[in-house]
């Protein structure tokens, strides 16, 4: 819905996040929970962290990290600390949905937030460094990401870095069409009327207007 119609608490959270970003683009990193926690997460090298920092600076962007609420290792927060990322933990920002509005691009791996974020029409990137292990040994996947995600599925850091380099470019007509087509796989509506439709459907089941 229009921003001015958001509840006061969501508006306050949105303003706070934008204040922390200080005019920079927000690159939101939302990794999913892994059973192995620290042993299962990607290990960014110091050189890779430096490369990410240089890209953020060139693009007037800031990284914002939200680790899964069940995660206890906080591995990514520690590894990426040199980038001074915004802490988007659930304690600081309990409502994830409002963060989607502020973010300019989303990086995740297999989280359902990749689907939710499609409603914004903004770039999504899957950093699927352990794709084979996750899809066959851990939780498995409901969809083939490369077929349903309107963004790159990166298996290596170099692929992730390349995807980031292209993330702020104006999409072509073909890319916009592909995004819309894949978004329709998951969403019939892109408005704020979902709760109303649920109520109407339930009432209809009981023959009530």
Short mmCIF file of C-alpha atoms in Angstrom, two decimals:
data_model
loop_
_atom_site.label_atom_id
_atom_site.label_comp_id
_atom_site.label_asym_id
_atom_site.label_seq_id
_atom_site.Cartn_x
_atom_site.Cartn_y
_atom_site.Cartn_z
CA UNK A 1 0.00 0.00 0.00
CA UNK A 2 1.00 3.62 -0.25
CA UNK A 3 3.71 4.37 2.28
CA UNK A 4 1.76 7.10 4.06
CA UNK A 5 -0.96 4.52 4.85
CA UNK A 6 1.37 2.18 6.72
CA UNK A 7 0.85 1.74 10.48
CA UNK A 8 2.89 4.08 12.68
CA UNK A 9 5.24 1.35 13.96
CA UNK A 10 6.14 0.22 10.45
CA UNK A 11 6.72 3.79 9.33
CA UNK A 12 9.00 4.34 12.31
CA UNK A 13 11.03 1.23 11.47
CA UNK A 14 11.27 2.29 7.84
CA UNK A 15 12.49 5.75 8.79
CA UNK A 16 15.04 4.28 11.20
CA UNK A 17 16.47 1.94 8.58
CA UNK A 18 16.71 4.70 6.00
CA UNK A 19 18.42 6.84 8.60
CA UNK A 20 21.01 4.13 9.19
CA UNK A 21 21.55 3.83 5.45
CA UNK A 22 22.21 7.60 5.27
CA UNK A 23 21.23 7.94 1.63
CA UNK A 24 23.05 4.80 0.49
CA UNK A 25 21.47 1.94 -1.41
CA UNK A 26 20.59 -1.00 0.81
CA UNK A 27 21.87 -4.44 -0.14
CA UNK A 28 19.98 -6.84 2.09
CA UNK A 29 21.62 -10.19 2.94
CA UNK A 30 19.19 -12.76 4.39
CA UNK A 31 20.79 -16.21 4.60
CA UNK A 32 18.64 -19.15 5.61
CA UNK A 33 19.26 -21.36 8.62
CA UNK A 34 21.65 -24.29 8.18
CA UNK A 35 21.74 -27.31 10.46
CA UNK A 36 25.51 -27.14 10.69
CA UNK A 37 25.42 -23.43 11.51
CA UNK A 38 29.01 -22.12 11.62
CA UNK A 39 30.36 -25.18 9.81
CA UNK A 40 27.75 -24.91 7.05
CA UNK A 41 27.94 -21.21 6.21
CA UNK A 42 30.05 -19.75 3.45
CA UNK A 43 33.49 -18.61 4.56
CA UNK A 44 34.24 -15.25 3.00
CA UNK A 45 37.97 -14.67 2.72
CA UNK A 46 39.47 -11.31 3.75
CA UNK A 47 40.11 -10.61 0.07
CA UNK A 48 36.48 -11.28 -0.79
CA UNK A 49 35.28 -9.02 2.02
CA UNK A 50 37.59 -6.30 0.71
CA UNK A 51 36.19 -6.80 -2.80
CA UNK A 52 32.63 -6.48 -1.50
CA UNK A 53 33.58 -3.33 0.36
CA UNK A 54 35.04 -1.76 -2.77
CA UNK A 55 31.87 -2.57 -4.71
CA UNK A 56 29.66 -1.07 -2.00
CA UNK A 57 31.72 2.11 -1.97
CA UNK A 58 31.66 2.47 -5.76
CA UNK A 59 27.89 2.11 -5.78
CA UNK A 60 27.10 4.23 -2.71
CA UNK A 61 25.61 1.17 -1.05
CA UNK A 62 25.59 -0.42 2.38
CA UNK A 63 25.21 -4.06 3.35
CA UNK A 64 22.39 -4.93 5.75
CA UNK A 65 22.55 -8.36 7.38
CA UNK A 66 19.69 -10.32 8.95
CA UNK A 67 20.72 -13.76 10.12
CA UNK A 68 18.02 -16.33 10.84
CA UNK A 69 16.42 -15.94 14.27
CA UNK A 70 17.43 -19.52 15.15
CA UNK A 71 21.06 -18.95 14.22
CA UNK A 72 23.41 -18.84 17.19
CA UNK A 73 26.74 -18.71 15.42
CA UNK A 74 26.36 -15.22 13.91
CA UNK A 75 29.07 -16.22 11.49
CA UNK A 76 28.19 -13.74 8.77
CA UNK A 77 27.97 -10.79 11.14
CA UNK A 78 31.47 -11.57 12.32
CA UNK A 79 32.99 -12.21 8.90
CA UNK A 80 31.40 -9.15 7.32
CA UNK A 81 32.03 -6.83 10.27
CA UNK A 82 34.76 -4.90 8.35
CA UNK A 83 32.00 -3.68 6.01
CA UNK A 84 30.14 -2.07 8.95
CA UNK A 85 26.83 -3.64 7.88
CA UNK A 86 23.49 -2.50 9.23
CA UNK A 87 22.24 -4.92 11.85
CA UNK A 88 18.74 -5.94 10.73
CA UNK A 89 18.20 -8.62 13.38
CA UNK A 90 14.65 -9.47 14.40
CA UNK A 91 15.26 -7.80 17.75
CA UNK A 92 15.98 -4.48 16.07
CA UNK A 93 13.53 -4.86 13.17
CA UNK A 94 10.80 -7.38 14.08
CA UNK A 95 8.78 -6.85 10.88
CA UNK A 96 10.76 -8.19 7.96
CA UNK A 97 8.23 -7.06 5.36
CA UNK A 98 8.90 -3.37 5.90
CA UNK A 99 12.59 -4.00 5.22
CA UNK A 100 11.74 -5.27 1.75
CA UNK A 101 10.34 -1.85 0.95
CA UNK A 102 13.57 -0.10 1.88
CA UNK A 103 16.02 -2.57 0.32
CA UNK A 104 17.31 -2.05 -3.21
CA UNK A 105 18.50 -5.61 -3.82
CA UNK A 106 18.22 -8.91 -1.94
CA UNK A 107 20.86 -11.60 -1.55
CA UNK A 108 19.79 -14.89 -0.02
CA UNK A 109 20.44 -18.55 -0.70
CA UNK A 110 17.27 -20.67 -0.50
CA UNK A 111 15.07 -18.67 1.85
CA UNK A 112 11.42 -18.05 1.03
CA UNK A 113 12.24 -14.36 1.33
CA UNK A 114 13.41 -14.66 -2.28
CA UNK A 115 9.77 -15.22 -3.24
CA UNK A 116 8.36 -12.56 -0.91
CA UNK A 117 10.79 -9.97 -2.25
CA UNK A 118 9.54 -10.51 -5.81
CA UNK A 119 6.51 -8.42 -4.93
CA UNK A 120 8.78 -5.36 -4.89
CA UNK A 121 9.94 -5.89 -8.46
CA UNK A 122 13.54 -5.29 -7.35
CA UNK A 123 16.62 -7.45 -8.05
CA UNK A 124 17.07 -10.79 -6.27
CA UNK A 125 20.22 -12.90 -6.13
CA UNK A 126 20.64 -16.43 -4.81
CA UNK A 127 24.09 -17.19 -3.45
CA UNK A 128 23.75 -20.99 -3.67
CA UNK A 129 27.35 -21.94 -2.87
CA UNK A 130 26.23 -25.35 -1.52
CA UNK A 131 23.37 -25.99 -3.95
CA UNK A 132 23.96 -29.71 -4.42
CA UNK A 133 24.41 -30.46 -0.71
CA UNK A 134 21.42 -28.37 0.34
CA UNK A 135 19.05 -29.69 -2.31
CA UNK A 136 19.96 -33.36 -1.81
CA UNK A 137 21.14 -33.72 1.80
CA UNK A 138 19.66 -30.96 3.94
CA UNK A 139 16.16 -29.62 3.36
CA UNK A 140 15.72 -29.95 -0.38
CA UNK A 141 14.02 -27.45 -2.67
CA UNK A 142 10.41 -26.97 -3.72
CA UNK A 143 11.44 -25.42 -7.03
CA UNK A 144 14.35 -25.40 -9.41
CA UNK A 145 15.65 -21.94 -8.54
CA UNK A 146 17.13 -21.34 -11.96
CA UNK A 147 13.70 -21.84 -13.53
CA UNK A 148 11.58 -19.74 -11.16
CA UNK A 149 13.93 -17.04 -9.86
CA UNK A 150 14.17 -13.89 -12.04
CA UNK A 151 17.75 -13.35 -10.97
CA UNK A 152 21.06 -15.18 -11.00
CA UNK A 153 21.72 -18.34 -8.99
CA UNK A 154 25.38 -18.02 -8.05
CA UNK A 155 27.46 -21.06 -7.15
CA UNK A 156 30.74 -19.20 -6.54
CA UNK A 157 31.84 -15.91 -5.05
CA UNK A 158 33.00 -14.70 -8.47
CA UNK A 159 29.50 -15.31 -9.83
CA UNK A 160 28.04 -13.41 -6.88
CA UNK A 161 30.41 -10.49 -7.47
CA UNK A 162 29.46 -10.43 -11.16
CA UNK A 163 25.74 -10.49 -10.28
CA UNK A 164 26.21 -7.55 -7.93
CA UNK A 165 28.02 -5.60 -10.63
CA UNK A 166 24.92 -5.94 -12.80
CA UNK A 167 22.29 -5.56 -10.09
CA UNK A 168 21.80 -1.79 -10.39
CA UNK A 169 21.78 -1.71 -14.20
CA UNK A 170 18.53 -0.83 -15.95
CA UNK A 171 16.88 -4.12 -16.96
CA UNK A 172 16.21 -4.79 -20.60
CA UNK A 173 12.70 -5.29 -21.94
CA UNK A 174 13.35 -9.05 -22.06
CA UNK A 175 14.55 -9.08 -18.45
CA UNK A 176 11.50 -7.13 -17.26
CA UNK A 177 9.21 -9.54 -19.11
CA UNK A 178 10.98 -12.55 -17.57
CA UNK A 179 10.67 -11.01 -14.11
CA UNK A 180 6.94 -10.43 -14.53
CA UNK A 181 6.37 -13.92 -15.90
CA UNK A 182 8.21 -15.60 -13.03
CA UNK A 183 6.54 -13.40 -10.45
CA UNK A 184 3.15 -14.60 -11.69
CA UNK A 185 4.18 -18.15 -10.76
CA UNK A 186 3.78 -17.12 -7.11
CA UNK A 187 1.44 -14.12 -7.04
CA UNK A 188 -2.01 -13.49 -8.46
CA UNK A 189 -2.18 -10.07 -6.78
CA UNK A 190 0.35 -7.34 -6.04
CA UNK A 191 -1.80 -5.19 -3.77
CA UNK A 192 -2.59 -4.83 -0.06
CA UNK A 193 -5.85 -6.77 -0.17
CA UNK A 194 -4.73 -10.29 0.79
CA UNK A 195 -6.31 -10.28 4.27
CA UNK A 196 -9.56 -8.90 2.89
CA UNK A 197 -9.70 -11.64 0.27
CA UNK A 198 -9.15 -14.32 2.91
CA UNK A 199 -12.03 -12.94 5.00
CA UNK A 200 -14.29 -12.81 1.97
CA UNK A 201 -13.41 -16.38 1.01
CA UNK A 202 -14.10 -17.69 4.52
CA UNK A 203 -17.43 -15.86 4.67
CA UNK A 204 -18.36 -17.29 1.29
CA UNK A 205 -17.80 -20.80 2.62
CA UNK A 206 -20.58 -20.16 5.13
CA UNK A 207 -22.88 -18.43 2.69
CA UNK A 208 -22.43 -15.02 4.31
CA UNK A 209 -21.96 -11.70 2.58
#
